[in-house]
């Protein structure tokens, strides 16, 4: 990341020292341990999780969604003296409109929180298109034009090549790659750490920390608190003071024994739908309602076919993926779900798709 500022005596040397420090090999840097959270978690998650240094909170998605728990989650972290950040989940709609929605959703947290773009495949209409790089460029340029801050770019490791070189020149990156899906606490040297000279890295979605009963995304920031603040403010920043990296914490004993909520039997029945509804924050009745009778949902066992008005749960899923919100579990929606959970996108809710949905729901998220 680059900081631009008015000329000032002695400032150039300070900026060069800071930028060089932030782009140094991670093994030579101090590090901060952190989590990233969203509205599917409680508004007190950042109050109860113990032993973390920063929290990055989802603020917005597409052009339509703002996290109603953002202020509470950020405030909890801030009151505890933690560093904070906010991220926007890209839907692949008009990049300028999404950027404006992101900036608007941040409100008074501008200048206090690190800004980030979450660019991944789930529900993102341009992720696999040739225009992905142009979309990213338009978004970050717009955010910078309005706020003076270059956002950090979160992206799956396999997608780092989508980021254009001119964007990389300005924006730090936050790649994600998991060595395993086993539960873990903090890692001081995660798998592939530093592979892209990144500012941050997410290394698991199966984090287990004291103070929280579910699983968490765990991240490492290759710098200290002063460096974090420089990213958050944009502008000139000040020289980072490297401090010893925090000692990895031990997962809470009780959390290690968490058992899956669902049997992964490949049947989307009452219990699975209840868990899906809880995770998506919709009313919990264990039923996908208002559907048509069709052949391509053979593993859906708890469904009503009255009225054909659709399901609130399905609308929430469609909203997540940027689809038309009919509430009907049609083949387009099933394909989007399949891509998201890593199943064959054939549009049929069969055993493998149902089982992978259950595996995902057993992590406490979707």
mmCIF file of C-alpha atoms in Angstrom:
data_model
loop_
_atom_site.group_PDB
_atom_site.id
_atom_site.type_symbol
_atom_site.label_atom_id
_atom_site.label_comp_id
_atom_site.label_asym_id
_atom_site.label_seq_id
_atom_site.Cartn_x
_atom_site.Cartn_y
_atom_site.Cartn_z
ATOM 1 C CA UNK A 1 0.000 0.000 0.000
ATOM 2 C CA UNK A 2 1.117 3.548 -0.713
ATOM 3 C CA UNK A 3 0.348 6.618 1.367
ATOM 4 C CA UNK A 4 0.085 10.036 -0.249
ATOM 5 C CA UNK A 5 0.472 13.206 1.784
ATOM 6 C CA UNK A 6 1.385 16.902 1.545
ATOM 7 C CA UNK A 7 5.162 17.631 1.431
ATOM 8 C CA UNK A 8 6.714 18.019 4.859
ATOM 9 C CA UNK A 9 10.320 18.156 6.042
ATOM 10 C CA UNK A 10 11.622 14.763 7.096
ATOM 11 C CA UNK A 11 8.420 12.983 6.075
ATOM 12 C CA UNK A 12 9.765 11.170 3.029
ATOM 13 C CA UNK A 13 12.250 9.160 5.068
ATOM 14 C CA UNK A 14 9.511 8.195 7.510
ATOM 15 C CA UNK A 15 7.184 7.033 4.729
ATOM 16 C CA UNK A 16 9.909 5.001 3.048
ATOM 17 C CA UNK A 17 10.738 3.304 6.347
ATOM 18 C CA UNK A 18 7.085 2.443 6.920
ATOM 19 C CA UNK A 19 6.395 1.151 3.422
ATOM 20 C CA UNK A 20 9.545 -0.971 3.407
ATOM 21 C CA UNK A 21 8.551 -2.370 6.787
ATOM 22 C CA UNK A 22 5.070 -3.284 5.587
ATOM 23 C CA UNK A 23 6.361 -5.082 2.512
ATOM 24 C CA UNK A 24 9.096 -7.013 4.280
ATOM 25 C CA UNK A 25 8.990 -10.790 4.544
ATOM 26 C CA UNK A 26 6.414 -11.806 7.167
ATOM 27 C CA UNK A 27 8.931 -13.909 9.071
ATOM 28 C CA UNK A 28 10.852 -10.730 9.885
ATOM 29 C CA UNK A 29 7.822 -8.798 11.119
ATOM 30 C CA UNK A 30 5.778 -8.482 14.238
ATOM 31 C CA UNK A 31 2.292 -9.828 13.785
ATOM 32 C CA UNK A 32 -1.222 -9.304 15.066
ATOM 33 C CA UNK A 33 -3.757 -12.107 15.458
ATOM 34 C CA UNK A 34 -7.339 -11.394 14.449
ATOM 35 C CA UNK A 35 -10.790 -12.571 13.476
ATOM 36 C CA UNK A 36 -13.272 -11.537 10.815
ATOM 37 C CA UNK A 37 -16.974 -11.700 11.595
ATOM 38 C CA UNK A 38 -20.389 -11.002 10.073
ATOM 39 C CA UNK A 39 -24.044 -10.734 11.041
ATOM 40 C CA UNK A 40 -24.597 -14.496 11.235
ATOM 41 C CA UNK A 41 -22.592 -14.270 14.451
ATOM 42 C CA UNK A 42 -23.861 -12.527 17.565
ATOM 43 C CA UNK A 43 -23.499 -8.795 18.075
ATOM 44 C CA UNK A 44 -21.350 -9.588 21.124
ATOM 45 C CA UNK A 45 -18.911 -11.986 19.457
ATOM 46 C CA UNK A 46 -16.114 -9.411 19.603
ATOM 47 C CA UNK A 47 -16.893 -8.847 23.289
ATOM 48 C CA UNK A 48 -16.668 -12.486 24.324
ATOM 49 C CA UNK A 49 -13.816 -13.910 22.214
ATOM 50 C CA UNK A 50 -10.647 -13.805 24.276
ATOM 51 C CA UNK A 51 -7.071 -13.036 23.244
ATOM 52 C CA UNK A 52 -7.262 -11.369 19.831
ATOM 53 C CA UNK A 53 -5.631 -8.219 18.474
ATOM 54 C CA UNK A 54 -8.008 -7.122 15.697
ATOM 55 C CA UNK A 55 -11.471 -7.757 14.309
ATOM 56 C CA UNK A 56 -12.616 -7.080 10.761
ATOM 57 C CA UNK A 57 -16.413 -6.826 10.566
ATOM 58 C CA UNK A 58 -18.621 -7.194 7.498
ATOM 59 C CA UNK A 59 -20.238 -3.851 6.768
ATOM 60 C CA UNK A 60 -22.034 -4.357 3.469
ATOM 61 C CA UNK A 61 -22.707 -6.560 0.472
ATOM 62 C CA UNK A 62 -23.597 -5.710 -3.096
ATOM 63 C CA UNK A 63 -25.763 -2.635 -3.387
ATOM 64 C CA UNK A 64 -28.489 -3.757 -1.018
ATOM 65 C CA UNK A 65 -27.169 -5.056 2.314
ATOM 66 C CA UNK A 66 -25.750 -3.397 5.423
ATOM 67 C CA UNK A 67 -24.817 -5.432 8.488
ATOM 68 C CA UNK A 68 -27.228 -4.414 11.291
ATOM 69 C CA UNK A 69 -24.749 -5.711 13.899
ATOM 70 C CA UNK A 70 -21.715 -3.856 12.550
ATOM 71 C CA UNK A 71 -21.750 -0.968 15.027
ATOM 72 C CA UNK A 72 -22.140 -3.283 18.017
ATOM 73 C CA UNK A 73 -19.416 -5.650 16.833
ATOM 74 C CA UNK A 74 -16.989 -2.817 16.103
ATOM 75 C CA UNK A 75 -17.785 -1.021 19.348
ATOM 76 C CA UNK A 76 -17.113 -4.151 21.398
ATOM 77 C CA UNK A 77 -13.679 -4.521 19.809
ATOM 78 C CA UNK A 78 -12.865 -0.837 20.082
ATOM 79 C CA UNK A 79 -13.808 -0.640 23.778
ATOM 80 C CA UNK A 80 -11.395 -3.475 24.447
ATOM 81 C CA UNK A 81 -8.558 -1.633 22.718
ATOM 82 C CA UNK A 82 -8.510 -3.903 19.667
ATOM 83 C CA UNK A 83 -7.738 -2.773 16.138
ATOM 84 C CA UNK A 84 -10.767 -2.762 13.854
ATOM 85 C CA UNK A 85 -11.592 -3.094 10.172
ATOM 86 C CA UNK A 86 -14.647 -3.304 7.920
ATOM 87 C CA UNK A 87 -15.167 -5.221 4.709
ATOM 88 C CA UNK A 88 -17.538 -5.161 1.756
ATOM 89 C CA UNK A 89 -18.603 -8.433 0.125
ATOM 90 C CA UNK A 90 -18.650 -8.058 -3.654
ATOM 91 C CA UNK A 91 -21.734 -9.208 -5.551
ATOM 92 C CA UNK A 92 -20.373 -8.134 -8.952
ATOM 93 C CA UNK A 93 -23.031 -5.487 -9.609
ATOM 94 C CA UNK A 94 -21.958 -2.011 -10.762
ATOM 95 C CA UNK A 95 -18.569 -1.542 -9.061
ATOM 96 C CA UNK A 96 -18.969 2.184 -8.497
ATOM 97 C CA UNK A 97 -22.409 1.760 -6.944
ATOM 98 C CA UNK A 98 -21.109 -1.029 -4.684
ATOM 99 C CA UNK A 99 -18.176 1.142 -3.623
ATOM 100 C CA UNK A 100 -20.500 4.043 -2.794
ATOM 101 C CA UNK A 101 -22.750 1.692 -0.822
ATOM 102 C CA UNK A 102 -19.710 0.445 1.116
ATOM 103 C CA UNK A 103 -18.520 3.939 1.979
ATOM 104 C CA UNK A 104 -22.037 4.975 2.984
ATOM 105 C CA UNK A 105 -22.435 1.920 5.226
ATOM 106 C CA UNK A 106 -19.206 2.703 7.106
ATOM 107 C CA UNK A 107 -20.487 6.023 8.391
ATOM 108 C CA UNK A 108 -18.473 7.418 11.279
ATOM 109 C CA UNK A 109 -16.005 4.517 11.286
ATOM 110 C CA UNK A 110 -14.081 6.086 8.408
ATOM 111 C CA UNK A 111 -10.520 6.818 9.454
ATOM 112 C CA UNK A 112 -10.831 4.471 12.443
ATOM 113 C CA UNK A 113 -11.206 1.118 10.681
ATOM 114 C CA UNK A 114 -9.092 -0.559 8.040
ATOM 115 C CA UNK A 115 -11.114 -0.867 4.812
ATOM 116 C CA UNK A 116 -11.260 -4.128 2.856
ATOM 117 C CA UNK A 117 -12.890 -5.559 -0.252
ATOM 118 C CA UNK A 118 -13.959 -9.215 -0.015
ATOM 119 C CA UNK A 119 -13.769 -10.544 -3.562
ATOM 120 C CA UNK A 120 -14.610 -14.236 -3.743
ATOM 121 C CA UNK A 121 -16.724 -16.599 -5.782
ATOM 122 C CA UNK A 122 -19.881 -17.066 -3.694
ATOM 123 C CA UNK A 123 -22.664 -14.965 -5.192
ATOM 124 C CA UNK A 124 -20.172 -12.864 -7.176
ATOM 125 C CA UNK A 125 -21.371 -12.524 -10.761
ATOM 126 C CA UNK A 126 -18.015 -11.364 -12.153
ATOM 127 C CA UNK A 127 -15.570 -13.544 -10.209
ATOM 128 C CA UNK A 128 -15.089 -16.021 -13.037
ATOM 129 C CA UNK A 129 -15.424 -13.452 -15.831
ATOM 130 C CA UNK A 130 -12.732 -11.713 -17.853
ATOM 131 C CA UNK A 131 -13.862 -8.410 -16.334
ATOM 132 C CA UNK A 132 -12.970 -9.376 -12.741
ATOM 133 C CA UNK A 133 -9.802 -7.287 -12.742
ATOM 134 C CA UNK A 134 -11.561 -4.245 -14.172
ATOM 135 C CA UNK A 135 -14.282 -4.578 -11.524
ATOM 136 C CA UNK A 136 -11.718 -4.660 -8.709
ATOM 137 C CA UNK A 137 -9.890 -1.660 -10.178
ATOM 138 C CA UNK A 138 -13.070 0.398 -10.458
ATOM 139 C CA UNK A 139 -14.122 -0.447 -6.909
ATOM 140 C CA UNK A 140 -10.830 0.361 -5.174
ATOM 141 C CA UNK A 141 -10.292 3.525 -7.228
ATOM 142 C CA UNK A 142 -13.735 4.755 -6.256
ATOM 143 C CA UNK A 143 -13.212 4.007 -2.558
ATOM 144 C CA UNK A 144 -9.872 5.803 -2.668
ATOM 145 C CA UNK A 145 -11.328 8.791 -4.497
ATOM 146 C CA UNK A 146 -14.011 9.213 -1.834
ATOM 147 C CA UNK A 147 -12.079 8.308 1.337
ATOM 148 C CA UNK A 148 -8.402 8.781 0.514
ATOM 149 C CA UNK A 149 -7.812 5.181 1.624
ATOM 150 C CA UNK A 150 -6.816 2.214 -0.528
ATOM 151 C CA UNK A 151 -8.757 -0.850 0.634
ATOM 152 C CA UNK A 152 -7.027 -4.136 1.357
ATOM 153 C CA UNK A 153 -8.248 -6.893 -0.990
ATOM 154 C CA UNK A 154 -9.371 -10.202 0.514
ATOM 155 C CA UNK A 155 -9.361 -12.960 -2.100
ATOM 156 C CA UNK A 156 -8.935 -16.745 -2.243
ATOM 157 C CA UNK A 157 -5.299 -17.576 -2.911
ATOM 158 C CA UNK A 158 -6.232 -19.124 -6.244
ATOM 159 C CA UNK A 159 -7.666 -15.789 -7.356
ATOM 160 C CA UNK A 160 -4.739 -13.493 -6.556
ATOM 161 C CA UNK A 161 -3.856 -13.398 -10.260
ATOM 162 C CA UNK A 162 -7.151 -11.637 -10.964
ATOM 163 C CA UNK A 163 -5.849 -8.479 -9.278
ATOM 164 C CA UNK A 164 -4.271 -6.157 -11.891
ATOM 165 C CA UNK A 165 -0.684 -5.014 -11.385
ATOM 166 C CA UNK A 166 -1.670 -1.358 -11.089
ATOM 167 C CA UNK A 167 -4.095 -2.272 -8.303
ATOM 168 C CA UNK A 168 -1.427 -4.315 -6.523
ATOM 169 C CA UNK A 169 0.815 -1.257 -6.634
ATOM 170 C CA UNK A 170 -1.663 0.581 -4.395
ATOM 171 C CA UNK A 171 -3.611 -2.058 -2.499
ATOM 172 C CA UNK A 172 -2.318 -4.581 -0.007
ATOM 173 C CA UNK A 173 -3.773 -8.072 -0.309
ATOM 174 C CA UNK A 174 -5.313 -10.504 2.155
ATOM 175 C CA UNK A 175 -5.245 -13.988 0.583
ATOM 176 C CA UNK A 176 -7.042 -16.974 2.070
ATOM 177 C CA UNK A 177 -5.853 -20.575 1.929
ATOM 178 C CA UNK A 178 -6.425 -23.448 4.343
ATOM 179 C CA UNK A 179 -3.962 -26.302 4.774
ATOM 180 C CA UNK A 180 -6.671 -28.428 6.427
ATOM 181 C CA UNK A 181 -10.191 -28.068 7.780
ATOM 182 C CA UNK A 182 -9.114 -29.213 11.247
ATOM 183 C CA UNK A 183 -9.892 -27.014 14.274
ATOM 184 C CA UNK A 184 -6.985 -24.780 15.229
ATOM 185 C CA UNK A 185 -5.977 -21.888 17.459
ATOM 186 C CA UNK A 186 -3.656 -19.064 16.435
ATOM 187 C CA UNK A 187 -0.823 -19.905 14.071
ATOM 188 C CA UNK A 188 2.293 -17.729 13.991
ATOM 189 C CA UNK A 189 3.541 -19.253 10.725
ATOM 190 C CA UNK A 190 0.480 -20.360 8.713
ATOM 191 C CA UNK A 191 0.592 -22.431 5.553
ATOM 192 C CA UNK A 192 1.756 -20.338 2.564
ATOM 193 C CA UNK A 193 2.311 -17.331 4.814
ATOM 194 C CA UNK A 194 4.122 -14.589 2.888
ATOM 195 C CA UNK A 195 3.699 -16.328 -0.469
ATOM 196 C CA UNK A 196 2.414 -13.137 -2.089
ATOM 197 C CA UNK A 197 4.187 -10.617 0.147
ATOM 198 C CA UNK A 198 0.754 -9.978 1.600
ATOM 199 C CA UNK A 199 -0.227 -7.645 4.431
ATOM 200 C CA UNK A 200 -2.666 -10.161 5.920
ATOM 201 C CA UNK A 201 -3.580 -13.806 5.549
ATOM 202 C CA UNK A 202 -6.619 -15.887 6.490
ATOM 203 C CA UNK A 203 -5.564 -19.450 7.231
ATOM 204 C CA UNK A 204 -8.649 -21.183 8.614
ATOM 205 C CA UNK A 205 -12.413 -20.970 8.975
ATOM 206 C CA UNK A 206 -12.209 -23.557 11.776
ATOM 207 C CA UNK A 207 -10.673 -21.359 14.448
ATOM 208 C CA UNK A 208 -11.374 -22.364 18.043
ATOM 209 C CA UNK A 209 -10.887 -19.655 20.672
ATOM 210 C CA UNK A 210 -11.889 -19.275 24.295
ATOM 211 C CA UNK A 211 -15.025 -17.209 24.756
ATOM 212 C CA UNK A 212 -16.870 -18.425 21.655
ATOM 213 C CA UNK A 213 -18.578 -21.783 21.174
ATOM 214 C CA UNK A 214 -18.522 -21.871 17.369
ATOM 215 C CA UNK A 215 -15.840 -21.755 14.719
ATOM 216 C CA UNK A 216 -14.118 -18.556 13.599
ATOM 217 C CA UNK A 217 -12.100 -17.250 10.674
ATOM 218 C CA UNK A 218 -8.563 -16.646 11.929
ATOM 219 C CA UNK A 219 -6.195 -14.132 10.340
ATOM 220 C CA UNK A 220 -2.680 -12.814 10.770
ATOM 221 C CA UNK A 221 -1.608 -9.231 10.035
ATOM 222 C CA UNK A 222 2.081 -8.831 9.273
ATOM 223 C CA UNK A 223 2.718 -5.616 11.161
ATOM 224 C CA UNK A 224 2.052 -3.897 14.464
ATOM 225 C CA UNK A 225 -0.701 -1.586 15.638
ATOM 226 C CA UNK A 226 0.899 1.535 14.184
ATOM 227 C CA UNK A 227 1.107 -0.118 10.780
ATOM 228 C CA UNK A 228 -2.566 -1.131 11.062
ATOM 229 C CA UNK A 229 -3.535 2.457 11.827
ATOM 230 C CA UNK A 230 -1.607 3.656 8.786
ATOM 231 C CA UNK A 231 -3.675 1.377 6.549
ATOM 232 C CA UNK A 232 -6.864 2.592 8.215
ATOM 233 C CA UNK A 233 -6.085 6.288 7.866
ATOM 234 C CA UNK A 234 -4.443 6.398 4.473
ATOM 235 C CA UNK A 235 -2.410 9.564 4.229
ATOM 236 C CA UNK A 236 1.080 9.625 5.618
ATOM 237 C CA UNK A 237 0.937 7.421 8.718
ATOM 238 C CA UNK A 238 4.006 7.206 10.937
ATOM 239 C CA UNK A 239 6.866 4.834 11.399
ATOM 240 C CA UNK A 240 5.802 1.413 12.637
ATOM 241 C CA UNK A 241 7.377 0.131 15.823
ATOM 242 C CA UNK A 242 7.872 -3.600 15.569
ATOM 243 C CA UNK A 243 6.811 -5.489 18.682
ATOM 244 C CA UNK A 244 7.107 -9.197 19.520
ATOM 245 C CA UNK A 245 4.424 -11.277 17.851
ATOM 246 C CA UNK A 246 1.668 -12.398 20.239
ATOM 247 C CA UNK A 247 2.012 -15.904 21.577
ATOM 248 C CA UNK A 248 -0.446 -18.330 19.921
ATOM 249 C CA UNK A 249 -3.290 -19.118 22.271
ATOM 250 C CA UNK A 250 -4.601 -22.513 23.221
ATOM 251 C CA UNK A 251 -8.126 -23.369 22.035
ATOM 252 C CA UNK A 252 -10.699 -23.473 24.807
ATOM 253 C CA UNK A 253 -11.038 -27.070 26.074
ATOM 254 C CA UNK A 254 -14.828 -26.952 25.904
ATOM 255 C CA UNK A 255 -14.748 -25.730 22.326
ATOM 256 C CA UNK A 256 -12.593 -28.680 21.255
ATOM 257 C CA UNK A 257 -15.401 -31.049 22.134
ATOM 258 C CA UNK A 258 -18.067 -29.258 20.087
ATOM 259 C CA UNK A 259 -20.078 -31.870 18.245
ATOM 260 C CA UNK A 260 -21.654 -31.341 14.845
ATOM 261 C CA UNK A 261 -25.266 -30.234 15.041
ATOM 262 C CA UNK A 262 -26.297 -32.392 12.096
ATOM 263 C CA UNK A 263 -25.777 -35.924 10.900
ATOM 264 C CA UNK A 264 -24.294 -35.669 7.418
ATOM 265 C CA UNK A 265 -26.792 -38.128 5.991
ATOM 266 C CA UNK A 266 -27.529 -36.238 2.771
ATOM 267 C CA UNK A 267 -31.163 -35.609 3.731
ATOM 268 C CA UNK A 268 -32.386 -32.009 3.909
ATOM 269 C CA UNK A 269 -34.985 -32.584 6.593
ATOM 270 C CA UNK A 270 -36.356 -30.786 9.624
ATOM 271 C CA UNK A 271 -33.128 -30.567 11.665
ATOM 272 C CA UNK A 272 -31.006 -29.486 8.702
ATOM 273 C CA UNK A 273 -33.468 -26.785 7.681
ATOM 274 C CA UNK A 274 -33.729 -25.510 11.265
ATOM 275 C CA UNK A 275 -29.939 -25.154 11.426
ATOM 276 C CA UNK A 276 -29.883 -23.507 7.987
ATOM 277 C CA UNK A 277 -32.534 -21.028 9.124
ATOM 278 C CA UNK A 278 -30.624 -20.232 12.323
ATOM 279 C CA UNK A 279 -27.413 -19.614 10.413
ATOM 280 C CA UNK A 280 -29.146 -17.395 7.849
ATOM 281 C CA UNK A 281 -31.052 -15.484 10.541
ATOM 282 C CA UNK A 282 -34.530 -16.313 9.236
ATOM 283 C CA UNK A 283 -37.557 -17.630 11.212
ATOM 284 C CA UNK A 284 -36.965 -21.213 12.353
ATOM 285 C CA UNK A 285 -39.741 -23.670 11.570
ATOM 286 C CA UNK A 286 -37.811 -26.552 9.975
ATOM 287 C CA UNK A 287 -39.607 -26.244 6.663
ATOM 288 C CA UNK A 288 -38.923 -24.817 3.215
ATOM 289 C CA UNK A 289 -42.337 -23.487 2.370
ATOM 290 C CA UNK A 290 -44.321 -22.469 -0.692
ATOM 291 C CA UNK A 291 -42.520 -24.549 -3.320
ATOM 292 C CA UNK A 292 -43.618 -26.222 -6.527
ATOM 293 C CA UNK A 293 -43.467 -29.999 -6.841
ATOM 294 C CA UNK A 294 -40.390 -30.726 -8.998
ATOM 295 C CA UNK A 295 -38.086 -33.671 -9.640
ATOM 296 C CA UNK A 296 -34.713 -31.964 -9.104
ATOM 297 C CA UNK A 297 -34.874 -31.834 -5.274
ATOM 298 C CA UNK A 298 -34.816 -35.541 -4.369
ATOM 299 C CA UNK A 299 -33.036 -34.965 -1.041
ATOM 300 C CA UNK A 300 -35.412 -32.258 0.231
ATOM 301 C CA UNK A 301 -37.619 -33.868 2.881
ATOM 302 C CA UNK A 302 -39.225 -30.959 4.779
ATOM 303 C CA UNK A 303 -41.144 -28.837 2.291
ATOM 304 C CA UNK A 304 -44.637 -27.499 1.685
ATOM 305 C CA UNK A 305 -46.138 -27.002 -1.738
ATOM 306 C CA UNK A 306 -48.968 -24.703 -0.711
ATOM 307 C CA UNK A 307 -49.455 -21.221 -2.186
ATOM 308 C CA UNK A 308 -46.156 -21.259 -4.126
ATOM 309 C CA UNK A 309 -45.126 -18.008 -2.441
ATOM 310 C CA UNK A 310 -41.630 -19.181 -1.730
ATOM 311 C CA UNK A 311 -39.497 -19.511 1.377
ATOM 312 C CA UNK A 312 -37.896 -16.809 3.508
ATOM 313 C CA UNK A 313 -34.852 -19.032 3.916
ATOM 314 C CA UNK A 314 -34.478 -19.489 0.160
ATOM 315 C CA UNK A 315 -34.823 -15.731 -0.340
ATOM 316 C CA UNK A 316 -31.988 -15.189 2.138
ATOM 317 C CA UNK A 317 -29.822 -17.681 0.240
ATOM 318 C CA UNK A 318 -30.686 -16.049 -3.089
ATOM 319 C CA UNK A 319 -29.855 -12.633 -1.646
ATOM 320 C CA UNK A 320 -26.457 -13.919 -0.545
ATOM 321 C CA UNK A 321 -25.721 -15.114 -4.069
ATOM 322 C CA UNK A 322 -27.114 -12.061 -5.846
ATOM 323 C CA UNK A 323 -29.970 -13.985 -7.448
ATOM 324 C CA UNK A 324 -33.547 -12.907 -8.078
ATOM 325 C CA UNK A 325 -35.299 -13.381 -4.732
ATOM 326 C CA UNK A 326 -38.254 -15.560 -5.684
ATOM 327 C CA UNK A 327 -38.046 -17.757 -2.592
ATOM 328 C CA UNK A 328 -38.277 -20.790 -4.868
ATOM 329 C CA UNK A 329 -35.567 -23.417 -4.686
ATOM 330 C CA UNK A 330 -35.108 -23.633 -8.433
ATOM 331 C CA UNK A 331 -32.220 -25.082 -10.409
ATOM 332 C CA UNK A 332 -30.434 -21.735 -10.707
ATOM 333 C CA UNK A 333 -30.427 -21.385 -6.928
ATOM 334 C CA UNK A 334 -29.336 -24.987 -6.461
ATOM 335 C CA UNK A 335 -26.431 -24.460 -8.871
ATOM 336 C CA UNK A 336 -25.330 -21.384 -6.918
ATOM 337 C CA UNK A 337 -25.440 -23.404 -3.698
ATOM 338 C CA UNK A 338 -23.474 -26.220 -5.335
ATOM 339 C CA UNK A 339 -20.717 -23.881 -6.486
ATOM 340 C CA UNK A 340 -20.551 -22.405 -3.012
ATOM 341 C CA UNK A 341 -20.240 -25.731 -1.168
ATOM 342 C CA UNK A 342 -18.042 -27.378 -3.807
ATOM 343 C CA UNK A 343 -20.538 -29.806 -5.323
ATOM 344 C CA UNK A 344 -21.075 -30.605 -8.999
ATOM 345 C CA UNK A 345 -23.268 -27.728 -10.310
ATOM 346 C CA UNK A 346 -25.838 -29.919 -12.066
ATOM 347 C CA UNK A 347 -28.875 -28.168 -10.587
ATOM 348 C CA UNK A 348 -30.053 -31.284 -8.757
ATOM 349 C CA UNK A 349 -30.264 -31.329 -4.965
ATOM 350 C CA UNK A 350 -28.915 -34.843 -4.613
ATOM 351 C CA UNK A 351 -27.071 -36.709 -1.888
ATOM 352 C CA UNK A 352 -23.649 -35.134 -2.385
ATOM 353 C CA UNK A 353 -24.997 -31.574 -2.477
ATOM 354 C CA UNK A 354 -27.188 -32.159 0.587
ATOM 355 C CA UNK A 355 -24.303 -33.677 2.511
ATOM 356 C CA UNK A 356 -21.979 -30.773 1.676
ATOM 357 C CA UNK A 357 -24.647 -28.313 2.784
ATOM 358 C CA UNK A 358 -24.830 -30.175 6.108
ATOM 359 C CA UNK A 359 -21.044 -30.160 6.478
ATOM 360 C CA UNK A 360 -21.053 -26.406 5.879
ATOM 361 C CA UNK A 361 -23.881 -25.840 8.363
ATOM 362 C CA UNK A 362 -22.020 -27.852 10.991
ATOM 363 C CA UNK A 363 -19.396 -25.072 11.016
ATOM 364 C CA UNK A 364 -22.099 -22.653 12.173
ATOM 365 C CA UNK A 365 -22.135 -20.698 8.930
ATOM 366 C CA UNK A 366 -23.297 -20.764 5.333
#
